[in-house]
Amino acid sequence: MLIFLLRRVMQACFVMIIISLISFAIQDKLGDPVQQMVGMSVSQDERNQIRNELGLNDGFFLQYWRFAEGAIHGDLGTSYYYKEPALDVILEKLPATLELAFCSILLVILVATPCGVLAAIKPKHILSRLLMIISSIGLSVPIFIVAILMVYIFSIELNMAPSFGRGQTVEIFGLWESGLFTKDGLKHLLLPSLTLAIALMPIFVRLIRAEMMEVLQSEYIRFAWSKGLSARRIYFKHALKNTMLPVITVGGIQAGTLVAYTILTETIFQWPGMGFLFMDAVSRVDTPLVSAYLIVVGGIFVITNTFVDLIYGLVNPTVRLASHGL
Amino acid sequence: MKKKVIIVCCLALLFWNKATATTLRMAFDADPISLDPHEQLSEGTLQFSHLVFDPLLRWKQNGQFEHRLATKWERIDNLTMRFHLRHNVTFRTGNPFTAKDVIYTIERLKKSPDFRAMFDTIKSASMVDEYTVDVHSTYTNPLLLNIMTYVFPMDKAFYQNQDQIIKYGETFASRNVSGTGPFILTERELGSRMELKRNPNYWDTNSDGNIDKVILTPIRADSTRLAALLSGDVDFIFPVSPIDIERTKKIKGIQLVTLHSTRILLLHMNQQRRKEFQDIRVRKAINLAVNQSLIVDKILKGYAIPAGQLSPDRFLGHINNLEPEYDLTTALELMKEAGYEKGFRISMMAPNNRYMNDEKVAQAITAMLSRINITVDLKTLPKAQYFKEFDNRSADMMMLGWQSDTMDSNNLFEFIIACPDAKTGMGAYNASEYCRSYIDDDIRQANREMNPERRLRLMQQIERTLYNDAAIVPLYWQSLTWAAKDNVKIQDIVNDQNYPHIGDLFIEE
């Protein structure tokens, strides 16, 4: 276990260095940040002066060195637009994104698991077939179309949910702005989390179904049947548990998709989270913020995947982490 | 019994409605980057300035000046203008508004990197008495009043000694604000929300404006912004994308207001990069091959005016009969005469998120030029990257949109067609590298010419030369479209510079 963790930390450091290098290298391609700070009629001399003050005229490695030095001390630069440390800006927006992701993951677990199980146990049932059809449609329709459809149906036509924003929030423990505890906040959460859940759900329904069907064919399930165990016990205690192993792995990988989808969803619904912040930062050429975002997200990735591996061990004790070279 | 209950409920609702404040929820595509009105010369900053500050004077919809904090102005001599200020006006902090604040603001504008260029023409401002200011210009300046529309007096006692302007760092002025304007900032979450409440001590009691609270949300995506209006989450939006306009018009309870702006879209043909463009016949042929009316009709759905010159009709330099021409046969003949019957290949760049449908317009131009055998390699870029390429003059043909800060033709000429000069900043956006010293002389002269007749002739002369020389390809003047709920009377408070006077906005209950 300890060896595993140590290895992981080393891997993580390596990954973070690479991410920081890449995020730093693309900065130049985003455009000119000074261009965004000044009006159209400001002269080249003035611009050059600002560029000099910001150190943008220095060489790449000098700039990177300055950045890396700060990063080691926990300073990822100061956002040009927010004029605050980039890390603070991101952490301020983190609760909104986490709540959105949490709600949609909850929706996915609550809906996809029973659906997948049902489709596996009763593959010929009309409901199962319907589920399969819906899930393949869900897989093939892009998320922004889903989002626009949702807005059209639920906010323009039915007027049930607001079309953008996060609504009213309350502060919890003085550090977490939460929208989960107000009616207005929950209403605002409805459409974005549903959209995000719809984007992720089909793959899980299909995966759970396929895995479960395979498990149901295995020797030990047949043995359980012949032993006379109740159907419920077999399905939910023996079969489902083994089904979940690959599902968890895929879930960890899907965390990346989740991040990508939150960017899209947040942009469409004007959800004031990290994804929206990132899109805004890109269009404003707020390069310190862009780099910081990539590093934070990279960090989240590394951490979730480590956790996934740990959970793996918990669900199936026969998996020995260290010996798997993980 | 039941009836009574219903009646009581209705009455209660009625009174409750009366009791609640009139709130305007507006969604624009950008929000001010800073609370400091002098940090950036941009639309967002100026919109904010009109909310929280008051200008000395401002433009009316008809192109005339309207008195705001200046009640009267008079010319003392060729270099001096006297402004009489409104009495009994206070800032948010309660400090009285006096001549000191105006002088302080003008001096600060002269230090701002964004406003400096414009205010260089003002030498100084001096106090005559507590409510009178003399503004001295460096040389005779016909546009002094136009420039003074950018003076939004700031509270000297509040800002003094902590008023540095830094573009990329936190300053006192970027976080705190004190103005005399119709609204007071109450809450701000940068990039996502801004809340303002009515200034209870606002001087302009004759205004129809009845809004107690403004909530401003920047919404970047066109479809989200429109959906927010249609679902009733906001009351007033800008802009509306041309493809949505027809659809939105049909919706009950929503009104659209369109005004022609003074923003000109044009193409630069770089004569340094391509010797072909040095031939006037080629430039003429390109001008004839581009069909401005078709672009406006098909791509902008009529929400623009085809342009054959730079100056829109409310500017002094506008010449009435200069219309864009489209004549493919003549264009082909001219190409043949110039020896380019087989055509040639050029590169072109255009932004894809800066102007209305800019990418589609660029693609249409590519197709139009192919009719005279010019093959265009088009590259479109997001605005953040585009203007870097523009500054580097990276392509043979480049698209540009320009709105004159001074609402005058000469500003267009100075930036777009004057000979590029890094020292003076003239021709900073001249990606044609077209250079005629006599035009530069005319521009300089027009900057000082006080006689309107002579000034008009000077500017029309420049416009005429540009046309005869086919120096650039003017495309169109873009329109601005706002949408709002029917009861929000935006018709009278929007203007072609897009600084809606929200203070005067009236909402019907």
GROMACS .gro file of N, CA and C in nm, chain A residues 154-217:
model
  192
  154PHE      N    1  -3.809   2.302  -2.116
  154PHE     CA    2  -3.837   2.325  -1.974
  154PHE      C    3  -3.839   2.472  -1.934
  155SER      N    4  -3.761   2.556  -2.003
  155SER     CA    5  -3.770   2.695  -1.957
  155SER      C    6  -3.851   2.785  -2.049
  156ILE      N    7  -3.842   2.766  -2.181
  156ILE     CA    8  -3.918   2.858  -2.266
  156ILE      C    9  -4.065   2.814  -2.276
  157GLU      N   10  -4.087   2.686  -2.306
  157GLU     CA   11  -4.225   2.640  -2.327
  157GLU      C   12  -4.298   2.617  -2.195
  158LEU      N   13  -4.238   2.541  -2.104
  158LEU     CA   14  -4.309   2.504  -1.980
  158LEU      C   15  -4.282   2.599  -1.864
  159ASN      N   16  -4.178   2.679  -1.879
  159ASN     CA   17  -4.146   2.775  -1.774
  159ASN      C   18  -4.125   2.711  -1.637
  160MET      N   19  -4.066   2.593  -1.638
  160MET     CA   20  -4.050   2.521  -1.512
  160MET      C   21  -3.917   2.551  -1.443
  161ALA      N   22  -3.815   2.573  -1.523
  161ALA     CA   23  -3.684   2.595  -1.463
  161ALA      C   24  -3.616   2.712  -1.532
  162PRO      N   25  -3.533   2.786  -1.460
  162PRO     CA   26  -3.462   2.899  -1.520
  162PRO      C   27  -3.359   2.851  -1.622
  163SER      N   28  -3.328   2.937  -1.718
  163SER     CA   29  -3.245   2.892  -1.830
  163SER      C   30  -3.096   2.914  -1.806
  164PHE      N   31  -3.061   2.994  -1.708
  164PHE     CA   32  -2.917   3.016  -1.691
  164PHE      C   33  -2.887   3.052  -1.546
  165GLY      N   34  -2.762   3.045  -1.510
  165GLY     CA   35  -2.716   3.092  -1.380
  165GLY      C   36  -2.731   2.990  -1.269
  166ARG      N   37  -2.696   3.034  -1.149
  166ARG     CA   38  -2.692   2.941  -1.038
  166ARG      C   39  -2.796   2.972  -0.932
  167GLY      N   40  -2.858   3.085  -0.942
  167GLY     CA   41  -2.961   3.120  -0.845
  167GLY      C   42  -2.904   3.158  -0.711
  168GLN      N   43  -2.989   3.146  -0.610
  168GLN     CA   44  -2.952   3.190  -0.476
  168GLN      C   45  -2.861   3.087  -0.411
  169THR      N   46  -2.759   3.136  -0.343
  169THR     CA   47  -2.670   3.043  -0.274
  169THR      C   48  -2.661   3.081  -0.127
  170VAL      N   49  -2.627   2.983  -0.044
  170VAL     CA   50  -2.603   3.014   0.098
  170VAL      C   51  -2.461   2.969   0.133
  171GLU      N   52  -2.407   3.032   0.232
  171GLU     CA   53  -2.271   3.000   0.270
  171GLU      C   54  -2.271   2.894   0.379
  172ILE      N   55  -2.190   2.791   0.359
  172ILE     CA   56  -2.184   2.685   0.461
  172ILE      C   57  -2.044   2.684   0.521
  173PHE      N   58  -2.036   2.682   0.650
  173PHE     CA   59  -1.909   2.683   0.723
  173PHE      C   60  -1.820   2.800   0.680
  174GLY      N   61  -1.882   2.900   0.623
  174GLY     CA   62  -1.805   3.019   0.586
  174GLY      C   63  -1.710   3.000   0.470
  175LEU      N   64  -1.711   2.883   0.406
  175LEU     CA   65  -1.617   2.870   0.295
  175LEU      C   66  -1.677   2.805   0.171
  176TRP      N   67  -1.799   2.763   0.179
  176TRP     CA   68  -1.857   2.693   0.066
  176TRP      C   69  -1.988   2.760   0.027
  177GLU      N   70  -1.990   2.823  -0.093
  177GLU     CA   71  -2.114   2.882  -0.141
  177GLU      C   72  -2.198   2.772  -0.204
  178SER      N   73  -2.306   2.736  -0.139
  178SER     CA   74  -2.382   2.622  -0.189
  178SER      C   75  -2.518   2.661  -0.242
  179GLY      N   76  -2.555   2.598  -0.353
  179GLY     CA   77  -2.688   2.621  -0.408
  179GLY      C   78  -2.780   2.504  -0.378
  180LEU      N   79  -2.731   2.409  -0.299
  180LEU     CA   80  -2.808   2.286  -0.276
  180LEU      C   81  -2.915   2.303  -0.169
  181PHE      N   82  -2.908   2.412  -0.096
  181PHE     CA   83  -2.998   2.425   0.018
  181PHE      C   84  -3.106   2.530   0.001
  182THR      N   85  -3.111   2.590  -0.119
  182THR     CA   86  -3.221   2.684  -0.141
  182THR      C   87  -3.305   2.631  -0.256
  183LYS      N   88  -3.433   2.668  -0.253
  183LYS     CA   89  -3.524   2.621  -0.357
  183LYS      C   90  -3.480   2.677  -0.492
  184ASP      N   91  -3.444   2.803  -0.489
  184ASP     CA   92  -3.402   2.871  -0.612
  184ASP      C   93  -3.276   2.804  -0.669
  185GLY      N   94  -3.183   2.773  -0.579
  185GLY     CA   95  -3.059   2.708  -0.620
  185GLY      C   96  -3.085   2.573  -0.684
  186LEU      N   97  -3.173   2.495  -0.623
  186LEU     CA   98  -3.204   2.362  -0.676
  186LEU      C   99  -3.271   2.373  -0.813
  187LYS      N  100  -3.358   2.472  -0.826
  187LYS     CA  101  -3.427   2.492  -0.954
  187LYS      C  102  -3.325   2.521  -1.064
  188HIS      N  103  -3.229   2.603  -1.030
  188HIS     CA  104  -3.126   2.637  -1.129
  188HIS      C  105  -3.038   2.517  -1.161
  189LEU      N  106  -3.025   2.430  -1.065
  189LEU     CA  107  -2.938   2.313  -1.082
  189LEU      C  108  -2.999   2.209  -1.174
  190LEU      N  109  -3.132   2.212  -1.181
  190LEU     CA  110  -3.206   2.106  -1.250
  190LEU      C  111  -3.158   2.081  -1.393
  191LEU      N  112  -3.167   2.183  -1.477
  191LEU     CA  113  -3.136   2.162  -1.618
  191LEU      C  114  -2.989   2.127  -1.644
  192PRO      N  115  -2.895   2.201  -1.587
  192PRO     CA  116  -2.755   2.165  -1.614
  192PRO      C  117  -2.719   2.024  -1.567
  193SER      N  118  -2.765   1.988  -1.448
  193SER     CA  119  -2.724   1.856  -1.399
  193SER      C  120  -2.791   1.745  -1.480
  194LEU      N  121  -2.914   1.772  -1.520
  194LEU     CA  122  -2.984   1.673  -1.604
  194LEU      C  123  -2.911   1.657  -1.738
  195THR      N  124  -2.872   1.769  -1.796
  195THR     CA  125  -2.801   1.764  -1.924
  195THR      C  126  -2.671   1.684  -1.910
  196LEU      N  127  -2.599   1.714  -1.805
  196LEU     CA  128  -2.472   1.646  -1.784
  196LEU      C  129  -2.495   1.498  -1.760
  197ALA      N  130  -2.599   1.466  -1.683
  197ALA     CA  131  -2.630   1.326  -1.655
  197ALA      C  132  -2.667   1.252  -1.782
  198ILE      N  133  -2.745   1.319  -1.867
  198ILE     CA  134  -2.787   1.254  -1.992
  198ILE      C  135  -2.666   1.224  -2.079
  199ALA      N  136  -2.569   1.312  -2.074
  199ALA     CA  137  -2.449   1.290  -2.155
  199ALA      C  138  -2.371   1.169  -2.107
  200LEU      N  139  -2.373   1.144  -1.976
  200LEU     CA  140  -2.290   1.036  -1.922
  200LEU      C  141  -2.365   0.905  -1.906
  201MET      N  142  -2.497   0.915  -1.896
  201MET     CA  143  -2.576   0.798  -1.859
  201MET      C  144  -2.570   0.680  -1.957
  202PRO      N  145  -2.590   0.705  -2.085
  202PRO     CA  146  -2.603   0.591  -2.177
  202PRO      C  147  -2.487   0.492  -2.167
  203ILE      N  148  -2.367   0.545  -2.158
  203ILE     CA  149  -2.251   0.455  -2.158
  203ILE      C  150  -2.254   0.365  -2.035
  204PHE      N  151  -2.301   0.418  -1.923
  204PHE     CA  152  -2.306   0.337  -1.801
  204PHE      C  153  -2.417   0.233  -1.807
  205VAL      N  154  -2.533   0.270  -1.859
  205VAL     CA  155  -2.642   0.173  -1.873
  205VAL      C  156  -2.592   0.055  -1.956
  206ARG      N  157  -2.528   0.086  -2.067
  206ARG     CA  158  -2.483  -0.020  -2.158
  206ARG      C  159  -2.373  -0.104  -2.095
  207LEU      N  160  -2.285  -0.036  -2.026
  207LEU     CA  161  -2.174  -0.108  -1.964
  207LEU      C  162  -2.224  -0.202  -1.855
  208ILE      N  163  -2.311  -0.150  -1.769
  208ILE     CA  164  -2.362  -0.233  -1.660
  208ILE      C  165  -2.439  -0.352  -1.717
  209ARG      N  166  -2.515  -0.325  -1.820
  209ARG     CA  167  -2.591  -0.434  -1.880
  209ARG      C  168  -2.498  -0.543  -1.933
  210ALA      N  169  -2.400  -0.503  -2.010
  210ALA     CA  170  -2.310  -0.601  -2.072
  210ALA      C  171  -2.234  -0.680  -1.966
  211GLU      N  172  -2.181  -0.608  -1.867
  211GLU     CA  173  -2.103  -0.675  -1.762
  211GLU      C  174  -2.190  -0.772  -1.683
  212MET      N  175  -2.308  -0.724  -1.649
  212MET     CA  176  -2.400  -0.805  -1.569
  212MET      C  177  -2.438  -0.931  -1.643
  213MET      N  178  -2.464  -0.919  -1.772
  213MET     CA  179  -2.503  -1.036  -1.851
  213MET      C  180  -2.391  -1.138  -1.851
  214GLU      N  181  -2.268  -1.087  -1.859
  214GLU     CA  182  -2.155  -1.178  -1.860
  214GLU      C  183  -2.141  -1.250  -1.726
  215VAL      N  184  -2.154  -1.169  -1.620
  215VAL     CA  185  -2.143  -1.227  -1.487
  215VAL      C  186  -2.250  -1.333  -1.464
  216LEU      N  187  -2.370  -1.306  -1.514
  216LEU     CA  188  -2.482  -1.399  -1.493
  216LEU      C  189  -2.458  -1.534  -1.559
  217GLN      N  190  -2.368  -1.536  -1.657
  217GLN     CA  191  -2.336  -1.662  -1.724
  217GLN      C  192  -2.232  -1.744  -1.648
   0.00000   0.00000   0.00000
